[in-house]
mmCIF file of C-alpha atoms in Angstrom:
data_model
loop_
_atom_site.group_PDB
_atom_site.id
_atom_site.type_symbol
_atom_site.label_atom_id
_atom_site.label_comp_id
_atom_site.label_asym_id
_atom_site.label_seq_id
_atom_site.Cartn_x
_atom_site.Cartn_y
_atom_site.Cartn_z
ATOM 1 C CA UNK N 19 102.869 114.106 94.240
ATOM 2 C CA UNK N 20 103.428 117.475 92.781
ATOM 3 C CA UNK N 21 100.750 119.969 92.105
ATOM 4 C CA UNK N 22 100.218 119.586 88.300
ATOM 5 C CA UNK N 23 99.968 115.880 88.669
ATOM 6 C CA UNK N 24 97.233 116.358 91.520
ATOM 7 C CA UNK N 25 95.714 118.882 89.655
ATOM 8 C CA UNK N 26 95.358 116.732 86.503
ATOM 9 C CA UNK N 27 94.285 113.796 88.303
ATOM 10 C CA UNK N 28 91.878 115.591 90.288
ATOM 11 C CA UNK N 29 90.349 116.845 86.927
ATOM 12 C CA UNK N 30 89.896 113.033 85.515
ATOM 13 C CA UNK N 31 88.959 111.940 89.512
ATOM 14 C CA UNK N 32 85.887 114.344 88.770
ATOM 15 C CA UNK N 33 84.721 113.887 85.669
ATOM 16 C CA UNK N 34 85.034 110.277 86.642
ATOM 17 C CA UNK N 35 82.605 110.485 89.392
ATOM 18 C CA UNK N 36 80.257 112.882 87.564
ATOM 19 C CA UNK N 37 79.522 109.849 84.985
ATOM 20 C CA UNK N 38 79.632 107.176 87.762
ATOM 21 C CA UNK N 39 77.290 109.017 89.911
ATOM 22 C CA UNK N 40 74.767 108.864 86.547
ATOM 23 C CA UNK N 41 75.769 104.935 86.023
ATOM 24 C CA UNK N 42 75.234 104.224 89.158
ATOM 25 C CA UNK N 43 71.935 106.682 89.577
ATOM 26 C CA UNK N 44 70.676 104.264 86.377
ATOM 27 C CA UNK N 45 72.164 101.540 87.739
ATOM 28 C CA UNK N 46 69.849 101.859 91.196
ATOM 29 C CA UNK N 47 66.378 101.672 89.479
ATOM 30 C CA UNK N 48 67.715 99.272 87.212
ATOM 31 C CA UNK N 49 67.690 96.869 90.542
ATOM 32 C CA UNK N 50 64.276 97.565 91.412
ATOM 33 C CA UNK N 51 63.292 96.092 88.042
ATOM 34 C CA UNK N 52 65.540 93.149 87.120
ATOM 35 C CA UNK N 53 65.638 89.618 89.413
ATOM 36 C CA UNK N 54 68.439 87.584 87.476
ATOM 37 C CA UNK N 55 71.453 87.432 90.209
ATOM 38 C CA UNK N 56 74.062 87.990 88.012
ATOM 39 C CA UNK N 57 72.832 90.622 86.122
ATOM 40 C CA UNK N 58 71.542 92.385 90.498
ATOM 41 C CA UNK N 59 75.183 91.718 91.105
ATOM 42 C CA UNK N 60 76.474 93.933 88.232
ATOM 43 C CA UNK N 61 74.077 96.655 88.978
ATOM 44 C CA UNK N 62 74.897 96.756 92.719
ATOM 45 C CA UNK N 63 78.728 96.957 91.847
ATOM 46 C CA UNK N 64 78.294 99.842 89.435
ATOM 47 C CA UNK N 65 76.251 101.748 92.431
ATOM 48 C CA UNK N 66 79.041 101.027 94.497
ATOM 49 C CA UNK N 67 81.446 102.599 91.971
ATOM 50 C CA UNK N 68 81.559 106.256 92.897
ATOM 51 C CA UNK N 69 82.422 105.339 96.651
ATOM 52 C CA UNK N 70 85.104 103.158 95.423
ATOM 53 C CA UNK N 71 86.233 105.793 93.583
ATOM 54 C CA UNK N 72 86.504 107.812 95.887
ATOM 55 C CA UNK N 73 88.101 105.482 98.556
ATOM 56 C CA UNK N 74 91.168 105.189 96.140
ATOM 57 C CA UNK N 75 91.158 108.679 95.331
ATOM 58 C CA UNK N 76 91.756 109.855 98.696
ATOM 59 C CA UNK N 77 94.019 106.985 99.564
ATOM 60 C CA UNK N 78 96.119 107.079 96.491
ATOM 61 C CA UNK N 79 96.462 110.631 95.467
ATOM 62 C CA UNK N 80 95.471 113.119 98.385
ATOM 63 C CA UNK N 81 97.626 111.122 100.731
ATOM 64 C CA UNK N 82 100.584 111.795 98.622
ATOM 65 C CA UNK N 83 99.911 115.639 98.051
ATOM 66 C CA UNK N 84 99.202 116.098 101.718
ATOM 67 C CA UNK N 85 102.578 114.362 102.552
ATOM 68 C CA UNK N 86 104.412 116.441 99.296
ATOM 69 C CA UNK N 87 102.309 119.485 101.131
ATOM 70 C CA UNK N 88 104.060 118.959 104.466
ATOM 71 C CA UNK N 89 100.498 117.841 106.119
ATOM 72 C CA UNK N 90 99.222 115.393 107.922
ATOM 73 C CA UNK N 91 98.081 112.261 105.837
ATOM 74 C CA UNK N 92 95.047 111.644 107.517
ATOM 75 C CA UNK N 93 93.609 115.043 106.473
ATOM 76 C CA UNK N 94 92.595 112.674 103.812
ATOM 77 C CA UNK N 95 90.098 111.758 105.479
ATOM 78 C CA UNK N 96 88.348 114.878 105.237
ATOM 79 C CA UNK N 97 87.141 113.914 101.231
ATOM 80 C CA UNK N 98 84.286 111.953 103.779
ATOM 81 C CA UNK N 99 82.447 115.415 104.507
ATOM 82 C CA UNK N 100 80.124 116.616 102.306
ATOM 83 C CA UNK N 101 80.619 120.110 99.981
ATOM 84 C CA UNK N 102 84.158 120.702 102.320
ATOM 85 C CA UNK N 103 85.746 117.639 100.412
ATOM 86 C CA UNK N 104 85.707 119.267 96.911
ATOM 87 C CA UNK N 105 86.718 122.446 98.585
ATOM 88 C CA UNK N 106 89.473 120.874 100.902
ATOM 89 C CA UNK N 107 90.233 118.695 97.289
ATOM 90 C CA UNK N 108 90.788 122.214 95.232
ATOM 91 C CA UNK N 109 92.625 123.558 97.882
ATOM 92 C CA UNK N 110 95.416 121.132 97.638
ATOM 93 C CA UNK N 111 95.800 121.750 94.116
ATOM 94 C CA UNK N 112 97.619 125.391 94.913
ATOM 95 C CA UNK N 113 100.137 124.637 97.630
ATOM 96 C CA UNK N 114 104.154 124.648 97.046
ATOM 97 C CA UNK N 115 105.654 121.342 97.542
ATOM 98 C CA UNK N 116 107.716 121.203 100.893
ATOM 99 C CA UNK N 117 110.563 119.061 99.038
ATOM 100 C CA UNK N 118 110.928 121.670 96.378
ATOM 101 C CA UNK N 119 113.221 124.529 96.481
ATOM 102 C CA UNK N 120 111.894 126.571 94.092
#
């Protein structure tokens, strides 16, 4: 995955999770209140959005820069730690591809 495709779906990837993080934040006390299965099953989905999110993220997209990068895949897993993943996610937005000759 080159850098300008990363870097553009790393853009939608947050603004993504910035509004799921809210659904799923309204989504939480929403479960406290309501006792209809269906409707506890819907809300407990949406709060387990963002983590899905980013799941696929790092499986789908930062595995594929880290291998365009010339890195080890499982770096990927770094997107687990807390304030170092949007840092570690940024940084892989500025590296040359190793394929590339340019």
């Amino acid at each position: 995955m080159t850098r300008s495709t990363y870097s553009v779906i790393f853009l939608i990837f947050f603004v993504s999770l910035f509004f799921l993080n809210i659904a799923s934040g309204v989504a939480q006390r929403a479960i406290l209140r309501d006792t209809e299965p269906l409707v506890l099953m819907i809300e407990s989905l949406i709060s387990a959005s963002p983590a899905i999110l980013v799941f696929c993220f790092a499986y789908f997209c930062m595995t594929r820069r880290l291998r365009d990068c010339g890195q080890s895949p499982n770096k990927a897993w770094f997107i687990l730690i807390p304030l170092f993943n949007i840092c570690y996610c940024v940084y892989l937005c500025f590296p040359r591809s190793k394929h590339c000759s340019v």
